[in-house]
Amino acid sequence: MAHKFVIEKNKAGEFVAKFKYNSELMFWTEGYTSKAAARNAIDSIKKNGPDAEVEENLD
């Protein structure tokens, strides 16, 4: 699979959800105190992402 979500711990010991495409890190979430919260963030992105508006700030 060329794209995937990965849950990792950051240096502060928090759980971070990362999205990788072809092994390249595309974006990551804030740090969460539990793995379940990071999983909820992934579920929210999957649920709400397809309908997300695209905004361009080119100034």
CSV table of C-alpha atoms in Angstrom, one decimal:
chain,number,residue,atom,x,y,z
A,1,MET,CA,0.0,0.0,0.0
A,2,ALA,CA,1.4,3.4,-1.0
A,3,HIS,CA,-0.3,5.3,1.7
A,4,LYS,CA,-0.9,4.7,5.4
A,5,PHE,CA,-1.5,6.2,8.8
A,6,VAL,CA,1.1,5.5,11.5
A,7,ILE,CA,0.8,6.1,15.3
A,8,GLU,CA,4.1,6.9,16.9
A,9,LYS,CA,5.3,8.4,20.1
A,10,ASN,CA,7.0,11.8,19.9
A,11,LYS,CA,10.0,13.0,22.1
A,12,ALA,CA,7.5,14.2,24.7
A,13,GLY,CA,6.1,10.7,25.0
A,14,GLU,CA,2.8,11.7,23.4
A,15,PHE,CA,1.0,9.7,20.7
A,16,VAL,CA,1.0,11.3,17.2
A,17,ALA,CA,-0.9,10.1,14.1
A,18,LYS,CA,1.1,10.6,10.9
A,19,PHE,CA,0.0,10.1,7.3
A,20,LYS,CA,2.7,8.8,5.0
A,21,TYR,CA,2.5,8.4,1.2
A,22,ASN,CA,5.3,6.3,-0.5
A,23,SER,CA,7.2,6.5,2.8
A,24,GLU,CA,7.1,10.4,2.7
A,25,LEU,CA,5.6,12.1,5.7
A,26,MET,CA,2.7,14.2,4.4
A,27,PHE,CA,1.2,15.5,7.7
A,28,TRP,CA,0.9,14.7,11.4
A,29,THR,CA,-1.5,15.6,14.2
A,30,GLU,CA,-0.9,17.2,17.6
A,31,GLY,CA,0.3,15.0,20.4
A,32,TYR,CA,-2.2,13.0,22.4
A,33,THR,CA,-1.9,11.4,25.8
A,34,SER,CA,-3.4,8.1,24.7
A,35,LYS,CA,-3.2,5.9,21.6
A,36,ALA,CA,-7.0,5.8,21.5
A,37,ALA,CA,-7.1,9.6,21.1
A,38,ALA,CA,-4.6,9.4,18.2
A,39,ARG,CA,-6.8,6.6,16.6
A,40,ASN,CA,-9.9,8.9,17.0
A,41,ALA,CA,-8.0,11.6,15.1
A,42,ILE,CA,-7.3,9.2,12.3
A,43,ASP,CA,-11.0,8.2,12.2
A,44,SER,CA,-12.0,11.8,12.1
A,45,ILE,CA,-9.7,12.6,9.2
A,46,LYS,CA,-11.0,9.6,7.3
A,47,LYS,CA,-14.7,10.5,8.0
A,48,ASN,CA,-14.4,14.3,7.4
A,49,GLY,CA,-11.5,14.6,5.0
A,50,PRO,CA,-13.2,13.7,1.7
A,51,ASP,CA,-15.7,16.6,2.1
A,52,ALA,CA,-13.1,19.1,3.4
A,53,GLU,CA,-13.0,22.5,1.7
A,54,VAL,CA,-9.7,23.6,0.0
A,55,GLU,CA,-8.6,27.1,0.9
A,56,GLU,CA,-5.8,29.0,-0.9
A,57,ASN,CA,-4.1,31.8,0.9
A,58,LEU,CA,-1.7,33.2,-1.8
A,59,ASP,CA,-1.1,36.6,-0.4
